[in-house]
CSV table of C-alpha atoms in Angstrom, one decimal:
chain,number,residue,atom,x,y,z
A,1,UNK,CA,-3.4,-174.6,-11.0
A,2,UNK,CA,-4.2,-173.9,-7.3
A,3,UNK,CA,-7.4,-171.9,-6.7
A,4,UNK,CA,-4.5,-169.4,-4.9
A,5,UNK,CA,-2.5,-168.7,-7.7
A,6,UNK,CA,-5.2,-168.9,-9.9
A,7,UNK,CA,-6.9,-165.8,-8.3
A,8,UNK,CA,-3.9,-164.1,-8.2
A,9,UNK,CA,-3.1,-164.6,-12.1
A,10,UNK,CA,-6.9,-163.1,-13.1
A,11,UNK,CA,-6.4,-159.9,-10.4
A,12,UNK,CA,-3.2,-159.6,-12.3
A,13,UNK,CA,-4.9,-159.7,-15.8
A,14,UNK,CA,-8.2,-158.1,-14.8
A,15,UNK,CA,-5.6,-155.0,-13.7
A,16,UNK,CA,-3.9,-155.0,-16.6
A,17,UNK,CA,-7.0,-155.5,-18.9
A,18,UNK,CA,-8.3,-152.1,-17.0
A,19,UNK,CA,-5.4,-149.8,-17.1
A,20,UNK,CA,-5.7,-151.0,-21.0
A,21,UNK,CA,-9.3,-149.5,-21.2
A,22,UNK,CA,-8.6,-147.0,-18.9
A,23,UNK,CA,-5.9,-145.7,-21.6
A,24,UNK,CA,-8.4,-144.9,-24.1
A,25,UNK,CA,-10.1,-142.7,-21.3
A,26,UNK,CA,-6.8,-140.7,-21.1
A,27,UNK,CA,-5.9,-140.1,-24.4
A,28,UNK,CA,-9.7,-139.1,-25.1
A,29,UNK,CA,-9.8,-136.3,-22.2
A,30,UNK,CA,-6.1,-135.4,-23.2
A,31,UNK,CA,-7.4,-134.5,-26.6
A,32,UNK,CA,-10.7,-132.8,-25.4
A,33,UNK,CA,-8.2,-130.7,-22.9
A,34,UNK,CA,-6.8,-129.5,-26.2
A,35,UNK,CA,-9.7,-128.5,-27.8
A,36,UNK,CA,-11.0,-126.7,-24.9
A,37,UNK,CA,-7.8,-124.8,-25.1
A,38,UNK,CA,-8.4,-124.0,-28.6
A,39,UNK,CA,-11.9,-122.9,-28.1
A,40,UNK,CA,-10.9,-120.7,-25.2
A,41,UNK,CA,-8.4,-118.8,-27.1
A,42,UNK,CA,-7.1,-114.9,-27.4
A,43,UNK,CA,-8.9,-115.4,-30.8
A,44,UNK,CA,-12.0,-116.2,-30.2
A,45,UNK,CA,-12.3,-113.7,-27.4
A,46,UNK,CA,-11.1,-111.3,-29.9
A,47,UNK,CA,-13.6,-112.1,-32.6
A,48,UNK,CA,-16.7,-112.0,-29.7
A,49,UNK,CA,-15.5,-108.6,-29.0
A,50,UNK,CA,-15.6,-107.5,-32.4
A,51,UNK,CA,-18.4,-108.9,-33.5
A,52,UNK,CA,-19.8,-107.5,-30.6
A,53,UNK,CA,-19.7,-104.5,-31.5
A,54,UNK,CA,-19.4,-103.2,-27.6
A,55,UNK,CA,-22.4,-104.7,-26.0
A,56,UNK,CA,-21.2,-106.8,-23.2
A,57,UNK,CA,-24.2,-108.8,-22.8
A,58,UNK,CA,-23.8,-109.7,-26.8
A,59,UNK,CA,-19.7,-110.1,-26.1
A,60,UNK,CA,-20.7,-113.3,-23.6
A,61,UNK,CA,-23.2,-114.8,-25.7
A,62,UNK,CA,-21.0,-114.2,-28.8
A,63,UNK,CA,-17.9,-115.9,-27.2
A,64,UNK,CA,-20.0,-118.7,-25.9
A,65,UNK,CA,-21.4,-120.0,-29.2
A,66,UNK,CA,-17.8,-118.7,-30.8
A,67,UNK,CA,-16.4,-121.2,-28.5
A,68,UNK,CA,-18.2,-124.3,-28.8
A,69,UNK,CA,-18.0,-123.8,-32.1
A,70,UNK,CA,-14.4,-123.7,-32.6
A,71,UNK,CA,-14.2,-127.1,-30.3
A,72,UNK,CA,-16.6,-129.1,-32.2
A,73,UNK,CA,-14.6,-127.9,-35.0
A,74,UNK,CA,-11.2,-128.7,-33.5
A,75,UNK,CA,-12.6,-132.6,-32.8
A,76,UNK,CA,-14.4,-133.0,-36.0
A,77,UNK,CA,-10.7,-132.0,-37.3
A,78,UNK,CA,-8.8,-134.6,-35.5
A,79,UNK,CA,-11.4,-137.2,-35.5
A,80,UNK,CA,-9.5,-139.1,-38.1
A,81,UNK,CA,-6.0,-138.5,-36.8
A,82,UNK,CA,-4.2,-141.1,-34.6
A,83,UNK,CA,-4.0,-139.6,-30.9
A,84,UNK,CA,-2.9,-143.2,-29.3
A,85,UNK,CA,-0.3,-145.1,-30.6
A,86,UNK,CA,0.7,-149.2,-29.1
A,87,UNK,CA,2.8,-150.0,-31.9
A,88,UNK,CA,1.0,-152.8,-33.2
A,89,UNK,CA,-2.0,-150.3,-33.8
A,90,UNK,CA,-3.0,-146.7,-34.0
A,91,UNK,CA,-6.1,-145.4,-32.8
A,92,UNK,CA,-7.8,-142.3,-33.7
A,93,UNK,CA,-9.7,-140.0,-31.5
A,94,UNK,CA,-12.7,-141.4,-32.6
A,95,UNK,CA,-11.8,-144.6,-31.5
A,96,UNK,CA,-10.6,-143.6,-28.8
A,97,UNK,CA,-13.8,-141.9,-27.7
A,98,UNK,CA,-15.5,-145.3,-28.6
A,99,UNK,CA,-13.7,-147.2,-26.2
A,100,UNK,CA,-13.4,-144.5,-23.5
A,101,UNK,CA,-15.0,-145.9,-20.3
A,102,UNK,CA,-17.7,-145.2,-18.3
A,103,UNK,CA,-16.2,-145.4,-15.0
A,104,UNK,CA,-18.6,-146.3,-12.4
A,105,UNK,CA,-19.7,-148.7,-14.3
A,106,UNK,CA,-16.8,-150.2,-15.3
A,107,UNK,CA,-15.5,-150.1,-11.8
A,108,UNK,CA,-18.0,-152.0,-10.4
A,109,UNK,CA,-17.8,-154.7,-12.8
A,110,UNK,CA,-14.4,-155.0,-12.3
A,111,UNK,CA,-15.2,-155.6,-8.5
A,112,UNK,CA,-17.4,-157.9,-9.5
A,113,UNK,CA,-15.2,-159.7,-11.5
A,114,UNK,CA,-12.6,-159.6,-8.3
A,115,UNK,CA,-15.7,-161.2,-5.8
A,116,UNK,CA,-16.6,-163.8,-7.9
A,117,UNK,CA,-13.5,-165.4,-8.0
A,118,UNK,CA,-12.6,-164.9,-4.1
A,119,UNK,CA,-13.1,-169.0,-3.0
A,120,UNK,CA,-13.9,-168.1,0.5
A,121,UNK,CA,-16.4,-165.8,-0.5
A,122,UNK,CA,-18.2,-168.3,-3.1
A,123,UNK,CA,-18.0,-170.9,-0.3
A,124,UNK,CA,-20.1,-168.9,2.3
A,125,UNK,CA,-23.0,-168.0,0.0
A,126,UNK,CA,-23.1,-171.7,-1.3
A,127,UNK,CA,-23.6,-172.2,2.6
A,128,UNK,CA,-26.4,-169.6,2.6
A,129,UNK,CA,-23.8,-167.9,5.4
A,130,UNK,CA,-24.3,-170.1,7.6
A,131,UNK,CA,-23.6,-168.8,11.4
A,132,UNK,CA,-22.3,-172.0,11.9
A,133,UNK,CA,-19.2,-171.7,14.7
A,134,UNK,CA,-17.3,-174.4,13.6
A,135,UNK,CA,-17.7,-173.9,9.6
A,136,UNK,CA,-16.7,-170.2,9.8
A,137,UNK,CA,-13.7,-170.9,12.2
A,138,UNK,CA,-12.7,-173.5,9.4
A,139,UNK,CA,-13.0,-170.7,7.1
A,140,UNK,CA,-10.6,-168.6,8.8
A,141,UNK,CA,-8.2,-171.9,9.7
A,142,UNK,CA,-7.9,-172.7,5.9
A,143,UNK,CA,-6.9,-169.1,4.8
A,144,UNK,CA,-3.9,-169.3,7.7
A,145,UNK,CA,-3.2,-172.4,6.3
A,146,UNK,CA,-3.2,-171.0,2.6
A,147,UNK,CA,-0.3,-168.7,3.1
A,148,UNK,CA,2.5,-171.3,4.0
A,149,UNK,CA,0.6,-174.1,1.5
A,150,UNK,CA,0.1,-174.7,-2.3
A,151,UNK,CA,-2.8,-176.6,-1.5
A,152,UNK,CA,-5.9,-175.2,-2.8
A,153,UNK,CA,-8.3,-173.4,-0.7
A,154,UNK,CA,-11.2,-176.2,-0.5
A,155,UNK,CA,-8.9,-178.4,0.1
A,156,UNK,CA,-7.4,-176.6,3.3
A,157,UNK,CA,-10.7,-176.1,4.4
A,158,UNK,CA,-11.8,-179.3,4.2
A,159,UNK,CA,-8.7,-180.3,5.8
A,160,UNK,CA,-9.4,-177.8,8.8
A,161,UNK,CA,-13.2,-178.5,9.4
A,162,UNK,CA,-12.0,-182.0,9.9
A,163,UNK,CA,-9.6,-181.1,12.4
A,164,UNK,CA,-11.9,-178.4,14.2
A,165,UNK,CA,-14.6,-181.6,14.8
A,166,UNK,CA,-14.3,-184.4,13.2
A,167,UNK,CA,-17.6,-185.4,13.8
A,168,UNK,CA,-19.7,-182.5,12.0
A,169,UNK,CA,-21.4,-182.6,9.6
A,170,UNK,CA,-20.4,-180.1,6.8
A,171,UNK,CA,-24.6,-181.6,4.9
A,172,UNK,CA,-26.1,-179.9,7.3
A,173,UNK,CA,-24.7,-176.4,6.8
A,174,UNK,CA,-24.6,-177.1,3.0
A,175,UNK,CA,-27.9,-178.4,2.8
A,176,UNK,CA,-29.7,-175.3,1.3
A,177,UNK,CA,-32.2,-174.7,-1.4
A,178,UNK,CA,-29.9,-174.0,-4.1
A,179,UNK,CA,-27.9,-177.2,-3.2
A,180,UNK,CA,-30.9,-179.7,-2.5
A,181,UNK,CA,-31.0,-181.5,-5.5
A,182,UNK,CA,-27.1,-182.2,-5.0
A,183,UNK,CA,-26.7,-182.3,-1.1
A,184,UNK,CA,-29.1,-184.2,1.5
A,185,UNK,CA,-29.0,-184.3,4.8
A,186,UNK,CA,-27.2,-187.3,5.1
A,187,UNK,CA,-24.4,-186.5,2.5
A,188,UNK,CA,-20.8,-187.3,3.3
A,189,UNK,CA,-18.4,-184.4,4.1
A,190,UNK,CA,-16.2,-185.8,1.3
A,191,UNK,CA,-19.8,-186.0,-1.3
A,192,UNK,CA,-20.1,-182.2,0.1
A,193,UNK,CA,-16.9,-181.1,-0.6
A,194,UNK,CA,-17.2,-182.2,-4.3
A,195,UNK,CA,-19.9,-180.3,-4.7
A,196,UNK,CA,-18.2,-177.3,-3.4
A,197,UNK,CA,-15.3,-177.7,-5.5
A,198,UNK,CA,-17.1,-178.1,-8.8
A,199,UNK,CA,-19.1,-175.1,-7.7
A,200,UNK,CA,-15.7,-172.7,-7.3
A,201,UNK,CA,-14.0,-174.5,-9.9
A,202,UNK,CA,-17.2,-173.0,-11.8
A,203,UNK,CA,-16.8,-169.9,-11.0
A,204,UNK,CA,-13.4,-169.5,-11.5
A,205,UNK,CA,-14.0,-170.9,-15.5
A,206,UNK,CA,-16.9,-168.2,-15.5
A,207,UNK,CA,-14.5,-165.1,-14.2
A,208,UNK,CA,-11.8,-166.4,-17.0
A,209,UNK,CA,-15.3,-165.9,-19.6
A,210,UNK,CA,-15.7,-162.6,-18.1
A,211,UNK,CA,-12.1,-161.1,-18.1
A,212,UNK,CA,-11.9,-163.3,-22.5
A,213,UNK,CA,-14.7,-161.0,-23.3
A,214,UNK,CA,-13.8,-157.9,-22.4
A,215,UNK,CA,-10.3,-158.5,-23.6
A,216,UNK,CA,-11.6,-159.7,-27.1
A,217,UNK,CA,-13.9,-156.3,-26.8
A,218,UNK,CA,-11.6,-154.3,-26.8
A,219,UNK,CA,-9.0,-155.8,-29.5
A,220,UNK,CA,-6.3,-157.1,-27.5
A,221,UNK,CA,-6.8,-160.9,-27.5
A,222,UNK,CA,-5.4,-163.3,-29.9
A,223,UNK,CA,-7.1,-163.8,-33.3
């Protein structure tokens, strides 16, 4: 499969994988709206007031504990009780508020996820981001290149540092620490580009590992 489509396919899943999780976030705060509703009632206002006994100080603090009360009462009650239904499976509040996300978090991962498997982006830091003229022009070259061709993206940018100068060497801007014991100095461009495609090819394997473990997390791969 072409590195393109490739990265489309994961965006694709890694969006569908979060509106899954986010689900369990909506059906957790839909039931907590409820409860809040519950607790908040004509009732309870009317039970603080006449327990009360017409001290308004003692009214507030009355309806305050009356309150919380009645919504740790309300979830306790529907803990148990299927608030999310996918057909295949039900899921009850608790579970619900077990898999309920922590946004930022989760959020950032998922951009994470999105970098890592963004070729152009894996090439440059394999370079160190190198300043280089003629390597970041090629970088640009190969992405206008990428929209009218199903050539992968190394390949077009292999393809378009050739044809930028012929005669540079790609060793020299890929000869970093990271990459010494696999690129010298006097490497090939073609013993270069190898390396770069195992390294996105890499990355690309460990994005898939990423997006299989937090499907399989949260129930929805295959057995």
């Amino acid at each position: 499969m072409q590195n393109k489509g490739v990265i489309k396919f994961f965006a694709i899943l890694f969006a569908l994988v979060c509106l899954f999780q986010l689900s369990f976030t909506y059906f957790s705060a839909r039931v907590e709206r409820k409860a809040k509703e519950y607790a908040l009632s004509a009732d309870a206002k009317q039970l603080a007031v006449k327990m009360a006994q017409g001290d308004q100080l003692r009214e507030v603090l009355m309806f305050d504990s009356i309150s919380k009360a009645r919504e740790r009462f309300f979830l306790d009650s529907i803990s148990g009780e299927p608030v999310y239904n996918i057909l295949v499976r039900k899921y009850t509040y608790k579970d619900v508020k077990e898999r309920e996300l922590n946004l930022g978090l989760d959020l950032k991962g998922g951009m994470n996820v999105i970098m890592e498997v963004s070729v152009i982006d894996i090439i440059k830091a394999l370079s160190g981001h190198n300043p280089d003229s003629t390597f970041n022009k090629a970088l640009v070259l190969a992405q206008e290149k990428q929209k009218s061709s199903n050539a992968n993206y190394v390949t077009l940018f292999a393809e378009s540092f050739k044809e930028l100068d012929p005669n540079a060497s790609l060793a020299a801007i890929f000869s970093t620490v990271e990459l010494k014991d696999r690129i010298k100095y006097n490497s090939t461009n073609d013993e270069v580009i190898s390396v770069i495609r195992e390294e996105t090819n890499g990355a690309i394997d460990r994005t898939f590992n990423i997006l299989s473990t937090r499907i399989n997390r949260f129930g929805v791969a295959q057995p």
